[in-house]
Short mmCIF file of C-alpha atoms in Angstrom, two decimals:
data_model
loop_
_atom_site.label_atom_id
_atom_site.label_comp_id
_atom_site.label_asym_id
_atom_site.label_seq_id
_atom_site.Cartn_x
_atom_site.Cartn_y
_atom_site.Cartn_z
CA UNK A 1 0.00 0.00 0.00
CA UNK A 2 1.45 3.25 -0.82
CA UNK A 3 1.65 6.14 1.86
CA UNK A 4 0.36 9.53 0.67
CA UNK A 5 0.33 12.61 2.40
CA UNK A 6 -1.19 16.19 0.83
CA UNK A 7 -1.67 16.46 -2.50
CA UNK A 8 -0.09 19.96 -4.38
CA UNK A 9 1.64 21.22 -1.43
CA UNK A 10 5.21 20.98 -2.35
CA UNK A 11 7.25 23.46 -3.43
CA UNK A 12 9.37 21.44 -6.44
CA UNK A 13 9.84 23.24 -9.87
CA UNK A 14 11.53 22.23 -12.86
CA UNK A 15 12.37 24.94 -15.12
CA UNK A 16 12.68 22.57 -19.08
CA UNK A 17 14.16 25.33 -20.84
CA UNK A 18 17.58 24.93 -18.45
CA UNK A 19 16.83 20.92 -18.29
CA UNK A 20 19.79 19.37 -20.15
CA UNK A 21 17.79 15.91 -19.63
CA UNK A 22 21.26 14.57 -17.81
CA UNK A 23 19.07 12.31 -15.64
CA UNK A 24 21.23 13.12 -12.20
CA UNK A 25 17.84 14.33 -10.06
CA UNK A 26 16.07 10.64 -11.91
CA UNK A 27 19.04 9.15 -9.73
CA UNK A 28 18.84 10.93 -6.34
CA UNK A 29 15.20 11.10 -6.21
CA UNK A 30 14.29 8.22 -3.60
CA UNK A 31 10.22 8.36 -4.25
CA UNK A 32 10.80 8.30 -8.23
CA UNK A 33 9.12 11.45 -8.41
CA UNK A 34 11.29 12.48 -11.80
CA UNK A 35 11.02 10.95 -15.40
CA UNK A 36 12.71 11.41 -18.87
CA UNK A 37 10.83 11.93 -21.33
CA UNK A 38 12.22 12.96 -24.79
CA UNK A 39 14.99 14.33 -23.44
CA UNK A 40 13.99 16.44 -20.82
CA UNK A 41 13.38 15.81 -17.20
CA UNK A 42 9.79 15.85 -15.90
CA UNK A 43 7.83 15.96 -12.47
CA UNK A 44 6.13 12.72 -12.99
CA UNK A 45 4.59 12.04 -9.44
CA UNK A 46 4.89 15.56 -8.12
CA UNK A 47 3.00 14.91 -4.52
CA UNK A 48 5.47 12.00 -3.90
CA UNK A 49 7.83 14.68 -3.54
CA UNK A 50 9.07 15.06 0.05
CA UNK A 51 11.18 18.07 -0.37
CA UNK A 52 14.62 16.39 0.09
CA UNK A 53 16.84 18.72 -2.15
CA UNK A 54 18.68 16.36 -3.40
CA UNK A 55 17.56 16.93 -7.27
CA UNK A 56 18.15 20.88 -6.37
CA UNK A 57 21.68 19.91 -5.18
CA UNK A 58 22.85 17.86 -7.93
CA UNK A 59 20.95 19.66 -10.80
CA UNK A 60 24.46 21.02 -12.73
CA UNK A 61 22.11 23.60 -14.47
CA UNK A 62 19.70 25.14 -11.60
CA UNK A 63 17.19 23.71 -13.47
CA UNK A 64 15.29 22.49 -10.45
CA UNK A 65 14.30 24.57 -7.41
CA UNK A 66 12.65 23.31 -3.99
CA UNK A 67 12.17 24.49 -0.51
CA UNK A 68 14.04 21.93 1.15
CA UNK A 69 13.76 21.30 4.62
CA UNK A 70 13.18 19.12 7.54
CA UNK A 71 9.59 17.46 7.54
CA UNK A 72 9.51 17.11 10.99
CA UNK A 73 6.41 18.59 13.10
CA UNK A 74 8.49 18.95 16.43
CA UNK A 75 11.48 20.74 14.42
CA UNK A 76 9.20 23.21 12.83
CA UNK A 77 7.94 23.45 16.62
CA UNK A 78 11.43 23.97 17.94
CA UNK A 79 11.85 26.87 15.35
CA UNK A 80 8.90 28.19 15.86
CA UNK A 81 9.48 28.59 19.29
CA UNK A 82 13.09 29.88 18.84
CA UNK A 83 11.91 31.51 16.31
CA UNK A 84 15.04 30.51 13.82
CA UNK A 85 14.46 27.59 10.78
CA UNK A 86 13.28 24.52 11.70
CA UNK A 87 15.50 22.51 13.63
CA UNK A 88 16.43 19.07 15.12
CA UNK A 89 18.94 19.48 17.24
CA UNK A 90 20.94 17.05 15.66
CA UNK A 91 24.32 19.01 16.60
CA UNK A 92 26.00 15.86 18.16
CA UNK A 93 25.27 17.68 21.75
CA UNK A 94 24.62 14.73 24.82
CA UNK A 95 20.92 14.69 25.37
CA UNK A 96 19.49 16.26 22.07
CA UNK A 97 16.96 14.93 20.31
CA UNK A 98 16.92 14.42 16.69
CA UNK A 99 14.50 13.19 13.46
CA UNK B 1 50.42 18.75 -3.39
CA UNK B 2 49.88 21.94 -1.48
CA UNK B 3 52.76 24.47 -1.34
CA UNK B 4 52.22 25.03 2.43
CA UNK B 5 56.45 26.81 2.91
CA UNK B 6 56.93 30.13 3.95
CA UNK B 7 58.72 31.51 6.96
CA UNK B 8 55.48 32.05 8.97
CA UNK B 9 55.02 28.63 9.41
CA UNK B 10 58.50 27.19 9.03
CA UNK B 11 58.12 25.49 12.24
CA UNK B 12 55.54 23.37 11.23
CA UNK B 13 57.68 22.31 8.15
CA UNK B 14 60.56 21.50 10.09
CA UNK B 15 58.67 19.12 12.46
CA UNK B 16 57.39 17.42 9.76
CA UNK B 17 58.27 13.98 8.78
CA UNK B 18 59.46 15.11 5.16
CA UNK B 19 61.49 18.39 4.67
CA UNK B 20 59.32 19.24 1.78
CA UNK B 21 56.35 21.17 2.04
CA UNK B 22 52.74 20.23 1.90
CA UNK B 23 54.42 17.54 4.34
CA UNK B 24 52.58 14.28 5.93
CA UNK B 25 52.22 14.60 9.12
CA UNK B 26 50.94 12.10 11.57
CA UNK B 27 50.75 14.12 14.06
CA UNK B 28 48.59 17.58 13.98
CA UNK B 29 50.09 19.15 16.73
CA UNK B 30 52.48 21.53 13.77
CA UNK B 31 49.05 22.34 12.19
CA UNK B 32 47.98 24.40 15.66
CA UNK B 33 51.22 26.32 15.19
CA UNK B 34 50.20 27.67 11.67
CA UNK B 35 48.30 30.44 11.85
CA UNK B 36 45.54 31.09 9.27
CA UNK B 37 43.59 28.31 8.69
CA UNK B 38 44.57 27.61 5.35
CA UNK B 39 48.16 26.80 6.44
CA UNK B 40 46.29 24.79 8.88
CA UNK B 41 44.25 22.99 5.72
CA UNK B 42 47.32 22.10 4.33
CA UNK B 43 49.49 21.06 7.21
CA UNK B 44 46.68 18.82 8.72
CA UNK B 45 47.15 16.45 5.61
CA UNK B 46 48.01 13.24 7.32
CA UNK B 47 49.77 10.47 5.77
CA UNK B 48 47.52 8.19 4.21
CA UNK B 49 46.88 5.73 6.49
CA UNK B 50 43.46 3.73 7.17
CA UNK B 51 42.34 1.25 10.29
CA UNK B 52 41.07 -1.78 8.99
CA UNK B 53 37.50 -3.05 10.50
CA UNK B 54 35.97 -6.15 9.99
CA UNK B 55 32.43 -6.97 8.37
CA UNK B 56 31.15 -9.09 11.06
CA UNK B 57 29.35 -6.92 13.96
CA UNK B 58 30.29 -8.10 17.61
CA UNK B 59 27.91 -8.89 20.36
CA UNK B 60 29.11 -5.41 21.81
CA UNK B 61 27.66 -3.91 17.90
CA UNK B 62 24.41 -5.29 18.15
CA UNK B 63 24.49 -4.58 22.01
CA UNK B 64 24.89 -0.83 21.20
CA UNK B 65 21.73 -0.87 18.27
CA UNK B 66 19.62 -1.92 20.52
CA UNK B 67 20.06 0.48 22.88
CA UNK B 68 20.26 3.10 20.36
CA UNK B 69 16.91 1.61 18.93
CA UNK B 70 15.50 2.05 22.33
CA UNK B 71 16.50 5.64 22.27
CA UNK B 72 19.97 5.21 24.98
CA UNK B 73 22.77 7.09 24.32
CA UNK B 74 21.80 7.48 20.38
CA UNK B 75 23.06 11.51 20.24
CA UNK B 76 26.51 9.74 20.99
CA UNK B 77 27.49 6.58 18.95
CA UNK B 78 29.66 7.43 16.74
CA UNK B 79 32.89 6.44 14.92
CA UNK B 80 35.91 8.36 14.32
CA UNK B 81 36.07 9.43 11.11
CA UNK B 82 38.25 9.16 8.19
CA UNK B 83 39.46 6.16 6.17
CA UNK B 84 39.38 2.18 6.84
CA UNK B 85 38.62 -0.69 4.88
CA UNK B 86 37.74 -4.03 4.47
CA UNK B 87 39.42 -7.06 3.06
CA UNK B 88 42.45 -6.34 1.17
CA UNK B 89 41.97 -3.61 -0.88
CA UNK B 90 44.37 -2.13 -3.46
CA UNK B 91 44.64 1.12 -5.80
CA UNK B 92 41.23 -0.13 -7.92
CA UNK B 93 39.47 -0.96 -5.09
CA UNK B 94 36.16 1.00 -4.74
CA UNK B 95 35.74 4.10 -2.36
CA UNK B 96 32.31 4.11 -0.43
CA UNK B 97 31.60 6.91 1.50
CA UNK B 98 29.16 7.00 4.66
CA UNK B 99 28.41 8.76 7.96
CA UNK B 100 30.15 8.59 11.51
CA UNK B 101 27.14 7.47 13.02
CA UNK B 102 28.21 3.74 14.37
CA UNK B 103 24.72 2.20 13.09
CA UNK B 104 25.51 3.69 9.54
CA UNK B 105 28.55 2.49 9.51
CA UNK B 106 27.96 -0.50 11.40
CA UNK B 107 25.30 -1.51 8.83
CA UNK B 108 27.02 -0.41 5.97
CA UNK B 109 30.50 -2.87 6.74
CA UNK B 110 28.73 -5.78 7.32
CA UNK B 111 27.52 -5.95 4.10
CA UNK B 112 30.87 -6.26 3.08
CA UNK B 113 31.75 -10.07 3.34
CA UNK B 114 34.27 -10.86 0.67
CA UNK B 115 34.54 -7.87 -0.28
CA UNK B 116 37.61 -5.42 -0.51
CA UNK B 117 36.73 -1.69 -0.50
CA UNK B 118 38.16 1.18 1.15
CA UNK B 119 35.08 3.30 3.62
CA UNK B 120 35.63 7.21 3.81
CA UNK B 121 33.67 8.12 7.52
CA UNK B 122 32.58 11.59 6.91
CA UNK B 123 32.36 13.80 10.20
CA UNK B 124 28.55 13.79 10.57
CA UNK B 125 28.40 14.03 14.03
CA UNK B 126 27.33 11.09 14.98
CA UNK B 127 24.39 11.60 12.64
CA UNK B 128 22.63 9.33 10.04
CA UNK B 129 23.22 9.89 6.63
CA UNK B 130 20.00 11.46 5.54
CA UNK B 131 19.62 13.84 8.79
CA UNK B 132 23.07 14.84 8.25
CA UNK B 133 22.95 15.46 4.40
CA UNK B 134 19.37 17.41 5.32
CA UNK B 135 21.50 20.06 7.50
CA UNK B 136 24.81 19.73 5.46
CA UNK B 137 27.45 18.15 7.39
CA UNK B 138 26.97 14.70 5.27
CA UNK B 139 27.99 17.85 2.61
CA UNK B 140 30.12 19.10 -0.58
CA UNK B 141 32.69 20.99 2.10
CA UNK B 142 33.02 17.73 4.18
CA UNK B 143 33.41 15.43 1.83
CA UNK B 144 36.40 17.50 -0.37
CA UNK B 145 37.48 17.98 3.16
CA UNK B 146 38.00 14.46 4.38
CA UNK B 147 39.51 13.53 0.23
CA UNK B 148 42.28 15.76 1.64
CA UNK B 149 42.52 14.73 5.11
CA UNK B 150 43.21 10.96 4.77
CA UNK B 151 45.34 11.41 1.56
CA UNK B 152 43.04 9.77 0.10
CA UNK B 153 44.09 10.34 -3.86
CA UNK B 154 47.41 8.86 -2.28
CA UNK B 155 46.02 5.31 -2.55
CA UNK B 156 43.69 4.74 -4.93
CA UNK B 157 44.36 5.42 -8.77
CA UNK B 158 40.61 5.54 -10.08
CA UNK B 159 38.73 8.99 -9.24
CA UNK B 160 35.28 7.70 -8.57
CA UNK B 161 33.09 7.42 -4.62
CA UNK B 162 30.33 5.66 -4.12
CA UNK B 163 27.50 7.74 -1.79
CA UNK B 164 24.86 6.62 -0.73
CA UNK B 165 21.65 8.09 -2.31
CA UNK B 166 20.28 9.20 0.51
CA UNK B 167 23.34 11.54 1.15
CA UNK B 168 22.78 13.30 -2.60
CA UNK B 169 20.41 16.09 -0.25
CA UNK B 170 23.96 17.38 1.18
CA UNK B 171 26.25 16.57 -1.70
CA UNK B 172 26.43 18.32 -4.91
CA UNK B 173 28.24 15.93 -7.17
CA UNK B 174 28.90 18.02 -10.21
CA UNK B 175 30.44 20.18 -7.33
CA UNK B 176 32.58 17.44 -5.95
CA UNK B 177 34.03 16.59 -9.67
CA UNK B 178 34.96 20.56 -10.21
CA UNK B 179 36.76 21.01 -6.90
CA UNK B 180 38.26 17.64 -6.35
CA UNK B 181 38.25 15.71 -10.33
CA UNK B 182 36.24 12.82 -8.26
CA UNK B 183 33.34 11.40 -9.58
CA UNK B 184 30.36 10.74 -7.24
CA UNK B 185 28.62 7.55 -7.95
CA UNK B 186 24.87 7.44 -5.43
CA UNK B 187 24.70 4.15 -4.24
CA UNK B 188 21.41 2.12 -3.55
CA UNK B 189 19.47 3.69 -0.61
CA UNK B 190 20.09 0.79 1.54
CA UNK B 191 23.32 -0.78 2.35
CA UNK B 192 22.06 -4.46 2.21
CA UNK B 193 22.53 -3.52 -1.57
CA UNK B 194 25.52 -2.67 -1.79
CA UNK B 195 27.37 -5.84 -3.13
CA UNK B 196 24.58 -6.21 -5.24
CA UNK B 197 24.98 -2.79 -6.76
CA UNK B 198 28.89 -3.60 -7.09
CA UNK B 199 28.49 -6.26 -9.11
CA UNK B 200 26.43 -4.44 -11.48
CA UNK B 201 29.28 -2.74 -12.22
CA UNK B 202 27.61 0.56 -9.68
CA UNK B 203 24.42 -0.07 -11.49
CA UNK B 204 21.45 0.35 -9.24
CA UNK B 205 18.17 -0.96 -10.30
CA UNK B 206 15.16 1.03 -10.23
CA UNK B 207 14.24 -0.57 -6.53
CA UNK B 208 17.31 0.17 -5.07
CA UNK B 209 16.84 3.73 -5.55
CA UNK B 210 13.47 3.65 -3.85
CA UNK B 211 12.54 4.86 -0.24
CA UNK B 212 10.67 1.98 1.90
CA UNK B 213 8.82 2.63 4.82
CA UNK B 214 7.71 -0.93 5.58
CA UNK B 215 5.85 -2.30 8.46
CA UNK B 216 9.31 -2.96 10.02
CA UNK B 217 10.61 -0.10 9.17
CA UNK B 218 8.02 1.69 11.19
CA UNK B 219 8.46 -0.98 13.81
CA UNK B 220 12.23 -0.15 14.41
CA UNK B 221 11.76 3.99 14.84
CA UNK B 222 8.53 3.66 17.19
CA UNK B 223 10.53 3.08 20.47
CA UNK B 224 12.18 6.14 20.07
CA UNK B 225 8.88 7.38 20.25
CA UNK B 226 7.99 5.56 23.65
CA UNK B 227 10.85 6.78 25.53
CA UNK B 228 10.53 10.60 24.43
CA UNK B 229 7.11 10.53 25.42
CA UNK B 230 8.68 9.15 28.90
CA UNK B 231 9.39 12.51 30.54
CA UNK B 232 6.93 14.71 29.68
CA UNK B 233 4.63 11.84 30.95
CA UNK B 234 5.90 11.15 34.51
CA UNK B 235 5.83 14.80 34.76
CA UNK B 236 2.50 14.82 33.98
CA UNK B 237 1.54 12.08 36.14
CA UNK B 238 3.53 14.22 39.50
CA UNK B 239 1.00 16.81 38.70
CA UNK B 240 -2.38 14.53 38.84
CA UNK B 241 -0.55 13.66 42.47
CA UNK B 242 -0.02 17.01 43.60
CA UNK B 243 -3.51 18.21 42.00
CA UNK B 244 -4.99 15.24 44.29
CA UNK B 245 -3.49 16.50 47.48
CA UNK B 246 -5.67 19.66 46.85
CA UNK B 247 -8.71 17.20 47.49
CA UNK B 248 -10.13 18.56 44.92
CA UNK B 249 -9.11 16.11 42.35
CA UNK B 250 -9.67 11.90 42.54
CA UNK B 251 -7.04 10.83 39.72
CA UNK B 252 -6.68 7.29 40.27
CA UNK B 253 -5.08 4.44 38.17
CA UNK B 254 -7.63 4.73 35.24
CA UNK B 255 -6.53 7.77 34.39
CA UNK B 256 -2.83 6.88 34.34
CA UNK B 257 -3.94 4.15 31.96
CA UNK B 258 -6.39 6.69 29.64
CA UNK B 259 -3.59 8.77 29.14
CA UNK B 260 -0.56 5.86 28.34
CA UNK B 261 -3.17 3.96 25.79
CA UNK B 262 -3.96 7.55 24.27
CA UNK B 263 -0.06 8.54 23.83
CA UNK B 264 0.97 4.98 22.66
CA UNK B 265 -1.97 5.24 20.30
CA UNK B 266 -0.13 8.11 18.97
CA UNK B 267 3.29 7.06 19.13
CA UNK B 268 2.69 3.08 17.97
CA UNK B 269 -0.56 2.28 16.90
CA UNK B 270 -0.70 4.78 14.14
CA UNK B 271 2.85 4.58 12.94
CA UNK B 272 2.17 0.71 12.82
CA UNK B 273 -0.93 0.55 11.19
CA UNK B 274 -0.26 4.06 9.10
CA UNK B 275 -1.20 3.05 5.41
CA UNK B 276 -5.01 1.49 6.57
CA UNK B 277 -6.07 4.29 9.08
CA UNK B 278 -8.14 6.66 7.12
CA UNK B 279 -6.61 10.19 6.78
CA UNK B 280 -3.39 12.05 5.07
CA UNK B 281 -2.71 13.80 7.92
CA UNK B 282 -1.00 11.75 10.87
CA UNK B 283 -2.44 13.98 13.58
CA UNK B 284 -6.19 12.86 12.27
CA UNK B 285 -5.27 9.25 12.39
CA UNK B 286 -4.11 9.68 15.92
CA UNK B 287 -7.44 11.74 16.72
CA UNK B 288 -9.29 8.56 15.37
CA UNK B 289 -7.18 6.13 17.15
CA UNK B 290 -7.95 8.53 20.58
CA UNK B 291 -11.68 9.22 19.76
CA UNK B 292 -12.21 5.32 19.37
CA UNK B 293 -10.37 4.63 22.95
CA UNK B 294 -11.54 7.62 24.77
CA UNK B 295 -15.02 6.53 23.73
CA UNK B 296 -14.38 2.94 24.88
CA UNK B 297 -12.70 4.64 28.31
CA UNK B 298 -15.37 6.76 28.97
CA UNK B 299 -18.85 4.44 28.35
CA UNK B 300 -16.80 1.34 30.19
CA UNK B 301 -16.39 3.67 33.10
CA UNK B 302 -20.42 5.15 32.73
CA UNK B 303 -19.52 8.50 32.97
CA UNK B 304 -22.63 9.25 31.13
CA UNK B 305 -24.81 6.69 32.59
CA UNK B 306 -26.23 9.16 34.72
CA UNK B 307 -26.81 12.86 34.27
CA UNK B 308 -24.51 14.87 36.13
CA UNK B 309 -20.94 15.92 36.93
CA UNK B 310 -19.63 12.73 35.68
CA UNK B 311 -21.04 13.90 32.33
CA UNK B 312 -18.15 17.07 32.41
CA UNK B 313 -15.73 14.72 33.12
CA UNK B 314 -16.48 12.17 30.26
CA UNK B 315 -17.05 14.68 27.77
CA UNK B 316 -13.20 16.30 29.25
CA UNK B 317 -12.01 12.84 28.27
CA UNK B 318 -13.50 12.89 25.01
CA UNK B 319 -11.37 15.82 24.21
CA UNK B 320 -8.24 15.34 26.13
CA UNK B 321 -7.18 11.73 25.02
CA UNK B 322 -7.85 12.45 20.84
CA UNK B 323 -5.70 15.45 21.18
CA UNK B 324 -2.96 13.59 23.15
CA UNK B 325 -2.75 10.73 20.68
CA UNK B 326 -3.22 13.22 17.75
CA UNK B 327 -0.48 15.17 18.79
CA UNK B 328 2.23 12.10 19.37
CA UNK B 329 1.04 10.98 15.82
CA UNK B 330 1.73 14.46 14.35
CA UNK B 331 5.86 14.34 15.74
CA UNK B 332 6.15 10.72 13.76
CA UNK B 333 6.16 12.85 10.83
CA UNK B 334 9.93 13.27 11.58
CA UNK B 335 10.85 9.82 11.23
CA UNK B 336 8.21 9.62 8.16
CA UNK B 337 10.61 8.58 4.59
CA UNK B 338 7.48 10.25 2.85
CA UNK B 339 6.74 13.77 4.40
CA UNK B 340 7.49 16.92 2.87
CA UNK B 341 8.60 20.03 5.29
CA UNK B 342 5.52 22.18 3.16
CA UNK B 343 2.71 19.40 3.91
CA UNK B 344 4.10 19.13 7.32
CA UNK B 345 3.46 22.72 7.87
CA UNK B 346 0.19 22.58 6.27
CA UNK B 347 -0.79 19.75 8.70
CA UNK B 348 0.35 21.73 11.89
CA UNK B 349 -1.37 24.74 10.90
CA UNK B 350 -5.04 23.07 10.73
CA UNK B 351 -4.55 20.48 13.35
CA UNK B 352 -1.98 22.24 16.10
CA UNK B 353 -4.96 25.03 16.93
CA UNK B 354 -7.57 21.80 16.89
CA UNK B 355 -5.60 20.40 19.34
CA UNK B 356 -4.87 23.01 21.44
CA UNK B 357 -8.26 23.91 22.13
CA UNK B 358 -10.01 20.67 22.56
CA UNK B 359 -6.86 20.22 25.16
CA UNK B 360 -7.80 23.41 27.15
CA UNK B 361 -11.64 22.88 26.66
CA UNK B 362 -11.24 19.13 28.00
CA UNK B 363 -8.91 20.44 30.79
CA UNK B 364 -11.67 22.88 32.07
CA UNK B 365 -14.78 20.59 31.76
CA UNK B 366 -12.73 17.75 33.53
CA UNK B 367 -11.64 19.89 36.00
CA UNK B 368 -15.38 21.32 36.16
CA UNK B 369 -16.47 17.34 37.12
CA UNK B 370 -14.07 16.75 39.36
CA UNK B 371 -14.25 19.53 41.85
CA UNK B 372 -18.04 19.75 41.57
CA UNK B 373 -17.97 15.82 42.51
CA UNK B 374 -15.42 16.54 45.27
CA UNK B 375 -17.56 19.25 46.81
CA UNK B 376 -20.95 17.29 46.79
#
């Protein structure tokens, strides 16, 4: 069974006219959420998206842009509270909690 | 090599092993002497040198997984990092890159049976791969950073490291080629894959590049879960004492119990049994989960058999225990593989102000019941 969450709330965009169709964000995407198709890259399964950055980051012409950030409700608390990004604490410190 | 000479930080070159400059050293007590950091950068090259580990985990590894599965000492098992390897690798042997937290690494080497590669430990801070590429320290910087520091390019003659996917949120790889002339190769997600993946020739099929989040992969995190939930709890449960003392209050037992059932609701049922609860949002499956116990709760105790104070107190359940599981269910969305940060958000702004109120309407009405039954 697969797990959804929201539909159309992510912020992933591919811009084609930069898209070289090199197929690096087909390979980092975990949820397959990226296809080929004649030559250019395409969001094929955009709400499967989960806002990684990892097509941003290895994207060698900008052509894709995405809020990425941790999808974690008691980060987004944290930084709310502290009122700085969302964070997890994960610095390495004894006692923190992270994801 | 580094041209790293110049009178400033002679000293350093001098106590090197080699009277050259960009010097080994296996020390880095010279590098503290330099002063600007990039004399430091390029004094702190070590000689190659790696520390071989084996691919079979110890009692004392499995010992320490399941204590960081149960949530002990997990902000603090870690590896050193830098180079090692296992079996006998030589100059072609392949470079796979991971994190220096021990169950990433731990999991990644003892897939390794028969198999001669050489492991690059990033300095993650004792943090999994895809937290630590999600904040940057599984990053570009780090990973050109520890090339240098073990002198890597010293022993292997190919120019090509194997990531795993799940690092590619931290690492830019086009980057990587430009400022070091390596090649990043992403790995499968998982490390049981890996000799699979090497035998393809660093081919990974289409389901090794997939995200799972399996029955037991929910099983594993949901501990975690438990034991956060631990504290907040007992201090909760001090304050049903104390609130007792005032006579005014009659917390006994069952309530200790409505509460636990409501968080573990939150915290195990519904990452267990995510995919057939009905909802998107993980803070409405937990406010089913707690609306179907707090009903059971509350008509097995009668608080509405009979018209009166009881009746506050029921309906106070009815409000408190969906809000407590939905809230526990709402923080799993950190150890979701599936979440974005935007939907996230979007959940916690409709459900967060849901759950707040039905939490401070519940606290009044119970409170309502209870001290008009104490003063009758």
């Amino acid at each position: 069974m697969a797990l959804k969450y929201y539909k159309n709330v992510v912020t992933l965009k591919l811009n084609p006219e930069t898209c070289t169709g090199c197929g690096m964000c087909l390979e980092v995407c975990p949820h397959g959420v990226l296809k080929l198709f004649e030559g250019k890259s395409e969001l094929f399964d955009r709400d499967s998206c989960m806002e990684c950055g990892a097509c941003e980051k290895n994207c060698p012409t900008h052509a894709i842009e995405v809020n990425a950030g941790v999808g974690c409700a008691s980060a987004v608390i944290k930084g709310i509270l502290r009122g700085t990004e969302p964070t997890c604490d994960c610095s390495g410190e004894l006692g923190g909690s992270c994801c | 090599m580094i041209d790293c000479c110049n009178e400033k930080n002679s000293t350093c070159c001098d106590s090197a092993n080699e009277n050259t400059c960009g010097c080994y050293q296996d020390e880095t007590a010279c590098c503290e002497s330099a002063e600007d950091t990039s004399e430091k950068s390029c004094c702190c090259m070590s000689k190659p040198s790696a520390v071989e580990t084996s691919t079979k985990l110890t009692y004392k590894d499995h010992l320490g997984s399941f204590q960081v599965r149960m949530g002990i000492n997990r902000m603090n098992y870690k590896v050193k990092h830098g180079l090692y390897y296992v079996g006998r690798p030589d100059d072609k042997a392949p470079v796979l890159v991971t994190a220096n937290y021990k169950l990433s690494f731990d999991a990644l080497r003892k897939e390794l049976s028969g198999i001669s590669a050489w492991i690059l430990v990033l300095d993650t801070k004792g943090i999994n791969v895809w937290c630590a590429a999600g904040k940057g320290t599984f990053g570009t910087e780090e990973l050109l950073h520890q090339i240098q520091n073990t002198g890597l390019s010293d022993l292997v003659s190919h120019r090509t490291l194997v990531l795993p996917q799940l690092g590619a949120s931290g690492v830019s790889a086009h980057e990587i080629r430009k400022r070091s002339g390596y090649r990043v190769v992403y790995g499968p997600v998982r490390a049981q894959d890996i000799s699979a993946f090497l035998d393809r020739g660093m081919q990974a099929t289409e389901e090794m590049r997939r995200v799972r989040f399996r029955l037991g992969d929910r099983a594993v995190l949901t501990p975690v879960e438990v034991t956060t939930a631990v504290k907040p709890s007992l201090l909760l449960f001090g304050i049903l004492f104390l609130l007792n003392l005032t006579g005014l209050f009659q917390f006994t037992g069952a309530d200790v119990i409505a509460y636990t059932v409501a968080v573990l609701s939150g915290c195990v049922l519904v990452p267990l049994f995510l995919p057939w609860i009905p909802g998107r949002a993980f803070s409405l499956k937990g406010c089913l989960l707690g609306l179907l116990w707090s009903v059971f709760f509350v008509t097995s105790n009668g608080y509405f058999d009979h018209m009166g104070a009881s009746v506050f107190i029921g309906i106070g359940y009815l409000m408190i225990l969906p809000s407590v599981s939905a809230y526990y269910a709402m923080n799993f969305t950190g150890c979701s593989t599936f979440t974005s940060p935007s939907g996230v958000m979007k959940e916690m702004k409709r459900s967060i102000p849901f759950i707040a109120v039905a939490l401070v309407l519940g606290i009044i009405l119970l409170s309502v019941g209870s001290i008009i039954t104490a003063s009758i």
